[in-house]
Coordinates of C-alpha atoms in Angstrom, one line a residue:
Chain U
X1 CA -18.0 126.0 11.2
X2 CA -16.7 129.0 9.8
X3 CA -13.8 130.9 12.1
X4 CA -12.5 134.0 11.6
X5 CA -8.5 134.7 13.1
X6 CA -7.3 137.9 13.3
X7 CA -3.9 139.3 13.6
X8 CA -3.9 143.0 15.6
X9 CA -0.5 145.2 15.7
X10 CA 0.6 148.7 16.6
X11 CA 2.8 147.8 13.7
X12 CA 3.7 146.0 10.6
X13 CA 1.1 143.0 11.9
X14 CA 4.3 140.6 10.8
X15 CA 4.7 139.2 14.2
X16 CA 1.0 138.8 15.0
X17 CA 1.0 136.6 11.8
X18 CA 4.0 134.9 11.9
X19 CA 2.8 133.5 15.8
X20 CA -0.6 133.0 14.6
X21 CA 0.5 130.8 11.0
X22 CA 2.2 129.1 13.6
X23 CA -0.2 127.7 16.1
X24 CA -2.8 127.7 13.6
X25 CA -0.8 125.0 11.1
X26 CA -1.4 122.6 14.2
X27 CA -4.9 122.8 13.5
X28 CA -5.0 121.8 10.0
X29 CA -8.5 120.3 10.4
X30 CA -9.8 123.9 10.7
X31 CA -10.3 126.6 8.2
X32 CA -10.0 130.0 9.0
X33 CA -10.5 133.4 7.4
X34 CA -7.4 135.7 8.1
X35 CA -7.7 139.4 8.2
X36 CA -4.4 141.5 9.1
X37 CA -5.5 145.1 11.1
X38 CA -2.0 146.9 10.9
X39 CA -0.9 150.1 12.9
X40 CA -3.9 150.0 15.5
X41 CA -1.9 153.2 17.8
X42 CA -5.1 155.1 19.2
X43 CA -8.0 154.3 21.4
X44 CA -10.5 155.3 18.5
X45 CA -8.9 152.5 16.1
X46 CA -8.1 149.6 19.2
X47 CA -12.3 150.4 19.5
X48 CA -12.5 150.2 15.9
X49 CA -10.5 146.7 16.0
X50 CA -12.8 145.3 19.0
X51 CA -16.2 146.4 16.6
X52 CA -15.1 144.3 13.9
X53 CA -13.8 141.2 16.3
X54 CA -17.5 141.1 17.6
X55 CA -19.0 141.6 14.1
X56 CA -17.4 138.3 13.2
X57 CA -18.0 136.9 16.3
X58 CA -21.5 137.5 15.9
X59 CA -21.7 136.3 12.2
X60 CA -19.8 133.3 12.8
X61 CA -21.4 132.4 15.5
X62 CA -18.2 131.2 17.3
X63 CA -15.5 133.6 18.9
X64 CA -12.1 134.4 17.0
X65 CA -8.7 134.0 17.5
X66 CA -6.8 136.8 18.3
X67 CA -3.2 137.2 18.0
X68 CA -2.2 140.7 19.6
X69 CA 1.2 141.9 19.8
X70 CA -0.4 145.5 21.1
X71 CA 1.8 146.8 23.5
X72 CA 0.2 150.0 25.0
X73 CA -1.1 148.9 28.4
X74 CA -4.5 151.2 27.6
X75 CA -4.9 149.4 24.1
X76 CA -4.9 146.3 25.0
X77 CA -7.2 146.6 28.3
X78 CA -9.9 147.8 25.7
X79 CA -8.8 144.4 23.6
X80 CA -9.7 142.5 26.5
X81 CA -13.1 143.3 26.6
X82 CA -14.1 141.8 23.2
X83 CA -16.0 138.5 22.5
X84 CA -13.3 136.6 21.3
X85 CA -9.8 134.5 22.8
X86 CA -7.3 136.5 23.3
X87 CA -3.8 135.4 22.5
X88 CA -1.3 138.3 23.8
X89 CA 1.9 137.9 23.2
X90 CA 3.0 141.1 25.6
X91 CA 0.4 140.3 27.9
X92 CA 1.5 136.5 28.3
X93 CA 5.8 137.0 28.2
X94 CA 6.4 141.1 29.0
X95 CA 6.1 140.7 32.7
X96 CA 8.4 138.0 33.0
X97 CA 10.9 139.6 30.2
X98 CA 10.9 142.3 33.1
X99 CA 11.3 140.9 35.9
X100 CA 14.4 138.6 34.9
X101 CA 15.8 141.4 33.2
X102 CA 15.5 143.7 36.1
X103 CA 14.1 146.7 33.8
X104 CA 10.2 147.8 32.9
X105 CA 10.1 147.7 29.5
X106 CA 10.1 151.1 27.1
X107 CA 6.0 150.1 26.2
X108 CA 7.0 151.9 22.6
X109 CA 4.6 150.9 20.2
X110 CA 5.7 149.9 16.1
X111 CA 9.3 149.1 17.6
X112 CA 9.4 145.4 16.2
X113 CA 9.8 146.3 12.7
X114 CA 10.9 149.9 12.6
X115 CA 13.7 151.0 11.1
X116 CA 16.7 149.7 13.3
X117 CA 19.5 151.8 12.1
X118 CA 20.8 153.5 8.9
X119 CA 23.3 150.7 8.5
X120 CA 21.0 148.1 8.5
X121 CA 19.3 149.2 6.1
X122 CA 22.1 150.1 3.7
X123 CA 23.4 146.3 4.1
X124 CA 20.1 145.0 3.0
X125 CA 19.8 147.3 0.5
X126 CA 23.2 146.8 -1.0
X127 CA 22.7 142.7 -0.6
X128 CA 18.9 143.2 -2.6
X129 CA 20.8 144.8 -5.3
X130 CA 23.8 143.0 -5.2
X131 CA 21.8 139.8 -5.2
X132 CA 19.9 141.5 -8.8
X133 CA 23.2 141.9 -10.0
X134 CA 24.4 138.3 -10.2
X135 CA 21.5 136.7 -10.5
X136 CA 21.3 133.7 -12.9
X137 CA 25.0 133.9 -13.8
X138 CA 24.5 137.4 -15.1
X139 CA 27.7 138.5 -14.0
X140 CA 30.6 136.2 -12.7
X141 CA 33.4 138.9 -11.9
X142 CA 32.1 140.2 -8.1
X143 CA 31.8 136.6 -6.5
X144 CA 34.4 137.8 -4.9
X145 CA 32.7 140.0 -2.5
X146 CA 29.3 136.9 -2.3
X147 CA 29.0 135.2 1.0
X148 CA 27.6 132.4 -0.8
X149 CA 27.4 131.0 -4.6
X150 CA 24.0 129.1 -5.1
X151 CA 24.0 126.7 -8.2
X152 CA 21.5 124.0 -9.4
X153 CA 19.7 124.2 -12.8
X154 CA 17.6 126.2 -14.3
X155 CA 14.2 126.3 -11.8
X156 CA 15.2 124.3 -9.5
X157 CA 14.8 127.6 -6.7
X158 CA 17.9 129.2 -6.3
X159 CA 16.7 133.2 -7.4
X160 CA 14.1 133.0 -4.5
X161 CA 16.7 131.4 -2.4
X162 CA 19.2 134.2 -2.9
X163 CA 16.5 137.1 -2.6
X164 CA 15.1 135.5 1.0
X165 CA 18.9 135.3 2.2
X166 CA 19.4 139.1 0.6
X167 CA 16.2 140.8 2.0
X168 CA 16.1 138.6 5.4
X169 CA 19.7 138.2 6.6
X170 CA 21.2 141.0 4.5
X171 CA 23.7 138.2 2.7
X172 CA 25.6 138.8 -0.7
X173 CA 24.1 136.3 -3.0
X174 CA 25.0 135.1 -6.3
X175 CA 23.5 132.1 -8.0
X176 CA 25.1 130.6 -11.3
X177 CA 23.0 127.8 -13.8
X178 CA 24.2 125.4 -14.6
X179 CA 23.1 123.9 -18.2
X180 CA 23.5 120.5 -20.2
X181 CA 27.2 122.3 -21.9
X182 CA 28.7 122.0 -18.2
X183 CA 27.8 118.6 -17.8
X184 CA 29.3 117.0 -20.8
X185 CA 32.9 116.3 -18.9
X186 CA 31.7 117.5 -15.2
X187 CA 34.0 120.2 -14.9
X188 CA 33.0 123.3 -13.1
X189 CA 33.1 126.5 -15.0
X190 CA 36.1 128.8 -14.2
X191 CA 34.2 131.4 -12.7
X192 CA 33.0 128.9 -10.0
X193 CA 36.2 126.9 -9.6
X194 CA 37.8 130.0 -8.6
X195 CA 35.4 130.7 -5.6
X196 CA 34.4 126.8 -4.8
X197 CA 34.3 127.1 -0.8
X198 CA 31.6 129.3 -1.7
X199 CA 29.3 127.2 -3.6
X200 CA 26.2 125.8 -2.4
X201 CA 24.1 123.1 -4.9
X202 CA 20.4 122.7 -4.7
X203 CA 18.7 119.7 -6.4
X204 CA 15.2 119.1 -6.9
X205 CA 12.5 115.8 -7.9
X206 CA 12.7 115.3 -12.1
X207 CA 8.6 115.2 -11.6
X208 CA 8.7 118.4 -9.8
X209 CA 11.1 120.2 -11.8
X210 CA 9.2 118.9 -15.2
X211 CA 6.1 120.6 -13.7
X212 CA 7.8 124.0 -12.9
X213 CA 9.6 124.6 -16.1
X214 CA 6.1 122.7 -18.1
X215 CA 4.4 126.0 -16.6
X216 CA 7.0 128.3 -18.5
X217 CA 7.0 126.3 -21.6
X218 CA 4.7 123.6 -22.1
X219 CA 6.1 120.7 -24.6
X220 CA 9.2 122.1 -24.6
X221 CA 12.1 119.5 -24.8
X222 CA 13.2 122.0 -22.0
X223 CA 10.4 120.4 -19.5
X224 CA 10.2 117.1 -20.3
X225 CA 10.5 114.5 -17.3
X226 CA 13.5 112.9 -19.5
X227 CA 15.6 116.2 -19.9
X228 CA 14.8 117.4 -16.4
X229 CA 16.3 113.3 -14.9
X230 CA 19.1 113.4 -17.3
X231 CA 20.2 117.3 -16.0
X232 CA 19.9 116.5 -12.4
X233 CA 21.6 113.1 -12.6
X234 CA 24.5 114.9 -14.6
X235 CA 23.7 117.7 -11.8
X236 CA 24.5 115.2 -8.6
X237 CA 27.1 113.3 -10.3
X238 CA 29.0 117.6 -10.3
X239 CA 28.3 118.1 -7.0
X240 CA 30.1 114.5 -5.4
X241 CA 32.9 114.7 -7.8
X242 CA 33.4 118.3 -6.6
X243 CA 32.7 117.7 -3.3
X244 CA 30.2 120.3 -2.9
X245 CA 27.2 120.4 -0.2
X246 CA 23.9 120.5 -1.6
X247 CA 20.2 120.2 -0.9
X248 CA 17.1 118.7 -1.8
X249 CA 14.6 121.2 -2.0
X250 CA 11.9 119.4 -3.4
X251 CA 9.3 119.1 -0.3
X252 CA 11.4 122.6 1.0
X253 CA 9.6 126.1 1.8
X254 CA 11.8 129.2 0.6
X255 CA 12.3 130.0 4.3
X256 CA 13.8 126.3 4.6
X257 CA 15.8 126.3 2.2
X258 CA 17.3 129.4 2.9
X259 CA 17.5 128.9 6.9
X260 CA 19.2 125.0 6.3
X261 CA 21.8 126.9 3.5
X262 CA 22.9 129.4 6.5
X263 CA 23.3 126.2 9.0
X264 CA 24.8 124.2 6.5
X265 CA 27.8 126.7 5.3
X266 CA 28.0 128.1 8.9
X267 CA 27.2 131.3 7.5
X268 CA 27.0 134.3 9.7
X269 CA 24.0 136.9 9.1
X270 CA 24.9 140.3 8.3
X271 CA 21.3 141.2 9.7
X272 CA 20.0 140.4 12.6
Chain I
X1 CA 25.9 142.9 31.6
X2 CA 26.3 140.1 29.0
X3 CA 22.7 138.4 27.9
X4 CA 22.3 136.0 25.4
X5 CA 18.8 135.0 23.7
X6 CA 18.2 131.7 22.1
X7 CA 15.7 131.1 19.6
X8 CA 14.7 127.5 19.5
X9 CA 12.6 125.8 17.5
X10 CA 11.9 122.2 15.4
X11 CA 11.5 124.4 12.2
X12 CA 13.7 127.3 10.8
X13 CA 13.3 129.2 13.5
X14 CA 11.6 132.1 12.2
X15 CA 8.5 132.3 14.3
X16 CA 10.4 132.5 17.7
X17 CA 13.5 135.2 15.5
X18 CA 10.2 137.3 15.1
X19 CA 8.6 136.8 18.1
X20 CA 12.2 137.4 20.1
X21 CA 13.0 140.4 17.9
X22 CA 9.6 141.6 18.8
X23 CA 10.3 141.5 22.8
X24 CA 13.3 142.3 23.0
X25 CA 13.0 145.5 21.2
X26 CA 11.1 147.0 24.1
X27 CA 14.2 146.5 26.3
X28 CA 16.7 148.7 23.7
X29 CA 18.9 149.2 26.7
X30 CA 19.9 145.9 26.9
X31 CA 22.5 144.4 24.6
X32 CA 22.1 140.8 23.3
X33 CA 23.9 138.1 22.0
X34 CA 21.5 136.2 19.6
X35 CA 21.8 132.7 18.8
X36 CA 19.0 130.7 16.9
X37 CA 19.0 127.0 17.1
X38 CA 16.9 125.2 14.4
X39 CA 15.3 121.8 13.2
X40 CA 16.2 120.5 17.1
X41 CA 13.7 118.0 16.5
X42 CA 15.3 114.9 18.5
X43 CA 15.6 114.3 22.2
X44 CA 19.3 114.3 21.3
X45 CA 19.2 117.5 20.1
X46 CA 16.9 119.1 22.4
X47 CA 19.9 117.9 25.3
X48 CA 22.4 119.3 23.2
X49 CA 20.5 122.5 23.2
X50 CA 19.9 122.7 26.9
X51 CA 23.5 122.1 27.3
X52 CA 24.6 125.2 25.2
X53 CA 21.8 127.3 26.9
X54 CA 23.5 126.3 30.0
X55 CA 26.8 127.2 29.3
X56 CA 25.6 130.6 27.9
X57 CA 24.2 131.0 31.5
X58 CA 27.1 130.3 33.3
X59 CA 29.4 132.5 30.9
X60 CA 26.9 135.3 31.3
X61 CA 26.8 134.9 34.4
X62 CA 23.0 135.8 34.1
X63 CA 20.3 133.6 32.6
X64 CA 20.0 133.1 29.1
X65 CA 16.3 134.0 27.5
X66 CA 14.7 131.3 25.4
X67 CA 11.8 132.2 22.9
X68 CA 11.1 128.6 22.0
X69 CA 8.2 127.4 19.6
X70 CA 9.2 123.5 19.9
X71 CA 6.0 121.6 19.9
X72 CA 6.3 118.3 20.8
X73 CA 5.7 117.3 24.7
X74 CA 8.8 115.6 25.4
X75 CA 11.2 118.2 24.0
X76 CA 9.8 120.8 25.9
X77 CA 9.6 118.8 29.4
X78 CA 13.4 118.7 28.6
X79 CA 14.0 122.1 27.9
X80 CA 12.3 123.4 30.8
X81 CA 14.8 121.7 33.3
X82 CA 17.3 124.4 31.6
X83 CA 18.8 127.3 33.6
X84 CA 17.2 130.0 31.5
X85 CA 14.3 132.3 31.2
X86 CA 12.2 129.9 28.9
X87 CA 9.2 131.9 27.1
X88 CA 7.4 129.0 25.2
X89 CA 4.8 129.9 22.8
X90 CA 3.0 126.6 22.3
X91 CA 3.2 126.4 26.1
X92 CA 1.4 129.6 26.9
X93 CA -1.5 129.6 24.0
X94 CA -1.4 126.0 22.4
X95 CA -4.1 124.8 25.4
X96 CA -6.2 127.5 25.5
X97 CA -6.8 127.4 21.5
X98 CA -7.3 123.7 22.0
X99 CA -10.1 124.9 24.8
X100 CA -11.6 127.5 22.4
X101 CA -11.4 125.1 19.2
X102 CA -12.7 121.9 20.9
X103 CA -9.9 120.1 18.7
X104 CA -6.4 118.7 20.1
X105 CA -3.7 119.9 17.9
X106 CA -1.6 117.8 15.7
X107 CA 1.4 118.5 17.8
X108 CA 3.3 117.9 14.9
X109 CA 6.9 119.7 14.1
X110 CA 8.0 121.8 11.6
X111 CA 4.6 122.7 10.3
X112 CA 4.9 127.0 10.5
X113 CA 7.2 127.4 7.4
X114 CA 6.7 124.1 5.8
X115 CA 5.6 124.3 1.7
X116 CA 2.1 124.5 2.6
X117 CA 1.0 123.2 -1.1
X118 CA 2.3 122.9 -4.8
X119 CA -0.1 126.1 -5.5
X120 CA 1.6 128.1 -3.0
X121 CA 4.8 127.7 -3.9
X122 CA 4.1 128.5 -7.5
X123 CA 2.5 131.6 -6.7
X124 CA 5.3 132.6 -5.0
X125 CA 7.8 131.6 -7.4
X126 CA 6.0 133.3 -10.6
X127 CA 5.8 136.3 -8.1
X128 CA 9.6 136.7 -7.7
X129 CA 10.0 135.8 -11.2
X130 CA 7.3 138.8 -12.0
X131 CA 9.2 141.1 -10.2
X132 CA 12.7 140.4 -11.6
X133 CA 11.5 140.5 -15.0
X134 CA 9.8 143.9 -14.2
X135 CA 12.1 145.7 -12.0
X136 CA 13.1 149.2 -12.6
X137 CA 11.2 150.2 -15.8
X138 CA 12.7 146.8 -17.9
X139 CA 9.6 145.9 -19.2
X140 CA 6.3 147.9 -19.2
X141 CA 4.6 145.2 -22.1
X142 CA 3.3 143.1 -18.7
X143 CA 1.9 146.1 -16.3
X144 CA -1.7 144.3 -17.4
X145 CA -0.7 141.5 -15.3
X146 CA 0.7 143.9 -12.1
X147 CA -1.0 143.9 -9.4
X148 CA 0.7 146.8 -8.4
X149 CA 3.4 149.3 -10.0
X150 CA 5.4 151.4 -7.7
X151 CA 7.0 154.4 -8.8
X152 CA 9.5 156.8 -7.7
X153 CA 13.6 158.2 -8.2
X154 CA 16.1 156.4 -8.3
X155 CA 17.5 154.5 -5.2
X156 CA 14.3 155.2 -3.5
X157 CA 13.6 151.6 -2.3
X158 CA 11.0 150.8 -5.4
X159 CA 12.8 147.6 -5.7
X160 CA 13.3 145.9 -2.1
X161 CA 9.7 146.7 -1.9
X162 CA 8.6 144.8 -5.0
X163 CA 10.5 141.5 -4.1
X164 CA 9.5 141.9 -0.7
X165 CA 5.7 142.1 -1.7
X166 CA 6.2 139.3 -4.1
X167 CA 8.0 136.7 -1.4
X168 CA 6.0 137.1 1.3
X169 CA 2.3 138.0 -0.5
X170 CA 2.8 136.6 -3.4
X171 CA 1.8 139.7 -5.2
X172 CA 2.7 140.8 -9.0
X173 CA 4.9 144.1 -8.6
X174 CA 6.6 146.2 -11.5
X175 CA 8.3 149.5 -10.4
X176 CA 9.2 152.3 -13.2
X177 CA 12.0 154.7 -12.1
X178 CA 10.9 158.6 -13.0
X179 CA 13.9 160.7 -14.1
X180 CA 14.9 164.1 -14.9
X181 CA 13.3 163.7 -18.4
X182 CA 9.7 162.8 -16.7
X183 CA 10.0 166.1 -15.1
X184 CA 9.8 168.8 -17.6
X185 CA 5.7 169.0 -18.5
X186 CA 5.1 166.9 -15.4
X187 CA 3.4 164.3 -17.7
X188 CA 3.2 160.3 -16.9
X189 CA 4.9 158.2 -19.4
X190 CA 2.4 156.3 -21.6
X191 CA 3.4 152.7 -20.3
X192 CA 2.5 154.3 -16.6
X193 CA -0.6 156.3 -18.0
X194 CA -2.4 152.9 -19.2
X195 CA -2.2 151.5 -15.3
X196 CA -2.6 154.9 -13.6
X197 CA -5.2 152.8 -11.2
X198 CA -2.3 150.4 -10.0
X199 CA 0.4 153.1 -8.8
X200 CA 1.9 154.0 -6.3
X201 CA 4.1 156.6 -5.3
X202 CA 7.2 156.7 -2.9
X203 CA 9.3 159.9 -1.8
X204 CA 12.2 160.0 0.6
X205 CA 14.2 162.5 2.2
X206 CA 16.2 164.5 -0.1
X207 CA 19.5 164.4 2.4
X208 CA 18.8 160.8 2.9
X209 CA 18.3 160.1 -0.9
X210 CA 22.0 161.9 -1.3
X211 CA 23.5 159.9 1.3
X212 CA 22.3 156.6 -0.2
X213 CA 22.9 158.0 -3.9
X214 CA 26.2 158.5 -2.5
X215 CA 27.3 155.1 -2.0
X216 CA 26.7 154.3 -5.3
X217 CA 28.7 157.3 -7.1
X218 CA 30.4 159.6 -4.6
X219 CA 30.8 163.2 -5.3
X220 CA 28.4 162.9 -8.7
X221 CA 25.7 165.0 -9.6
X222 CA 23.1 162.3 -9.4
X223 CA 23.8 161.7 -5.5
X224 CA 24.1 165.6 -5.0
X225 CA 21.3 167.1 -2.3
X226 CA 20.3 169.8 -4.8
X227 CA 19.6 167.5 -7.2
X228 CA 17.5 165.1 -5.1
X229 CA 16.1 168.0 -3.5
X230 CA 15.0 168.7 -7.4
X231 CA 14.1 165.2 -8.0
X232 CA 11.8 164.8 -5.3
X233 CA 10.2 168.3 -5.7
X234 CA 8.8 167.5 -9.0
X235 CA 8.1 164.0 -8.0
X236 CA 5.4 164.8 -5.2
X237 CA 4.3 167.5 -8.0
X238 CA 4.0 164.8 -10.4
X239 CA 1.9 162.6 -7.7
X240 CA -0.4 165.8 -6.8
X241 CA -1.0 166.7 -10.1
X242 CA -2.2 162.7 -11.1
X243 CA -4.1 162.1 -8.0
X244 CA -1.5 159.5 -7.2
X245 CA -1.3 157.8 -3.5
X246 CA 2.2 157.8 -2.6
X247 CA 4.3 157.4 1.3
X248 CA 7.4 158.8 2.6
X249 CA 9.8 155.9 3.1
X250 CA 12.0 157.7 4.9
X251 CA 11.8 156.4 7.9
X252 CA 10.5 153.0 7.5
X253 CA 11.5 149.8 6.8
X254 CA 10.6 147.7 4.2
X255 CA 8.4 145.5 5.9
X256 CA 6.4 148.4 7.0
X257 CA 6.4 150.4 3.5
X258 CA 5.6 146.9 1.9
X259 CA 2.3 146.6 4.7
X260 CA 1.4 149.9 4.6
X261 CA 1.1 150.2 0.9
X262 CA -0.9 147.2 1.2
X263 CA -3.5 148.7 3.3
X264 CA -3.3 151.9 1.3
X265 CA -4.0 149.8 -2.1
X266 CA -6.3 147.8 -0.6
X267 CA -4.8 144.9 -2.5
X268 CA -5.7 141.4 -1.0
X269 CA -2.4 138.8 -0.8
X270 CA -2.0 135.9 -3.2
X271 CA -0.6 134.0 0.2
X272 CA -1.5 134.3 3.4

């Protein structure tokens, strides 16, 4: 049977869809069609919403999922009366927000993932760009000023890493490659040994990494399973005789690597 | 009055970060300490959290709030004997989604921001890779491939934007910076002309624009307000005269930019 979810927001629709990913990955037997309705802030476009919840009601013949994190009172009465289950996040944890906090709440719609201040968005801007500039070893002489030092070989996830700890917890990022030259006598290169409490190692399946660097260059002596095992071997071997803490991110989402790197180094989030 | 919120959770605690963020920015009158607590995913650990939660409370003197998204039974039992405002989201909408779905969930842990699939992740990772290799103008010999190529002046967010679309869509995004030279006859450059379907525009407040500008190179021309006051003049002209959709960024963040040029596009996501 065919459902359809739907995640409704005054705002970005981020939080609608982050709650609703989340209770829907315990359903994994189920598959559902996803449709995002962003910046629903009138009457006319909360009716609009409620139209096209009971069109696919109606075509799928089963109700859909809402997740609603509509705050206006008005809005999200005319919500209620659509054919569908309701999942509200204001309507289910506002009231109780309130009364331990001892204050009504300011109802403000689009406040989740507005703009929070000039200064937070000159830290995240500065760590995006800072986290551009020493990408991939690119340039060794501001590590310096990075909270952390990612290194690993080539593919193994560390730009993704460092843009996700850059754009989400405004961090200064660098990440360095290491290559087959700085495994013949395991010594770290200079530009690392200087700044070693901040390096962080990330390690990665041969199979896995022969897969992700066959899709760049098929054939290539580059991606074959043997050259991947013999760099990551070399790879491990660096990080024990250094003593630095590293990762498998092989069966690891983005978010999870990122999120076990900041618990690992006790790093503190410039962003909130 | 001191208030600390805990976000708990058997995963990286994103979901219940968004999902607290989201609350607690109706109450902007209340300060918070924020603490997030991920992968508890053992009795053990779910103890050790209580305990901190408690302490928090008796510091505070006030009870804590908990956004929790733990999903297994027994953790939660134990977290709800805690002396602390606990809003649990699999607690308040995991039943009745059971109810609607006629299926009992998997109650399994860390499943929200888990590598969903191989395909996925490469999506995501090409993405990034995509937008690096085509940020700010670098390369215009792929804009075939783009999905999307924002334009705009320097400094005006082009690039946050891009990487953000890319990690958390999966979407293909170039971005071309205009200058002074693209000014004079108002004329696209070729590279942009080719792919005039897949732009889009962003402006920004000239005094804003300076002060950002600023950072970079104090007391320069470039970050002066009369010339970003010129800059951005000519830009909007530029978009008017080509019948390019553009947004004020101003005053948004890049999560909303990134949605709302999304809906404007009408592009679909590469990941849900």
């Amino acid at each position: 049977m065919k459902r359809t979810a739907f995640y409704l927001s005054d705002g970005t629709g981020i939080t609608a869809e982050t709650l609703g990913h989340s209770m829907l990955s315990q359903f994994g037997s189920i598959e559902f069609i996803q449709v995002t309705l962003p910046f629903v802030q009138s009457d006319e476009q909360t009716r609009e919403a409620v139209a096209r919840i009971n069109k696919a009601a109606k075509e799928d013949g089963a109700k859909p999922v809402v997740f609603s994190t509509l705050v206006n009172t008005d809005h999200r009465a005319i919500l209620h009366g659509c054919d569908a289950l309701i999942l509200d996040l204001f309507g289910a944890f506002l009231r109780p927000l309130e009364d331990e906090l001892g204050v009504r709440s300011s109802h403000k719609i689009n406040q989740s993932h507005a703009i929070r201040d000039a200064e937070s968005y000159r830290i995240r801007i500065n760590a995006v760009h800072f986290a551009l500039d020493n990408d991939d070893g690119a340039r060794t002489r501001h590590y310096d000023q990075a909270d952390i030092i990612l290194i690993g070989v080539s593919r193994s996830g560390k730009t993704p890493t460092c843009l996700y700890l850059a754009l989400q917890f405004g961090l200064f990022t660098a990440n360095y490659p290491l290559t087959e030259d700085d495994f013949d006598d395991l010594r770290l290169p200079k530009a690392l040994m200087e700044h070693k409490h901040k390096l962080f190692g990330l390690t990665i399946d041969a199979d896995r990494l022969s897969a992700i660097r066959s899709e760049r260059k098929a054939g290539s002596k580059y991606a074959s399973p043997r050259q991947c095992d013999m760099e990551l071997r070399a790879l491990e071997a660096m990080y024990n005789k250094h003593n630095i803490p590293y990762l498998d991110a092989t069966e690891l989402s983005i978010e999870e690597i990122s999120t076990r790197v900041l618990a690992m180094k006790g790093l503190k989030r410039r962003l909130q």
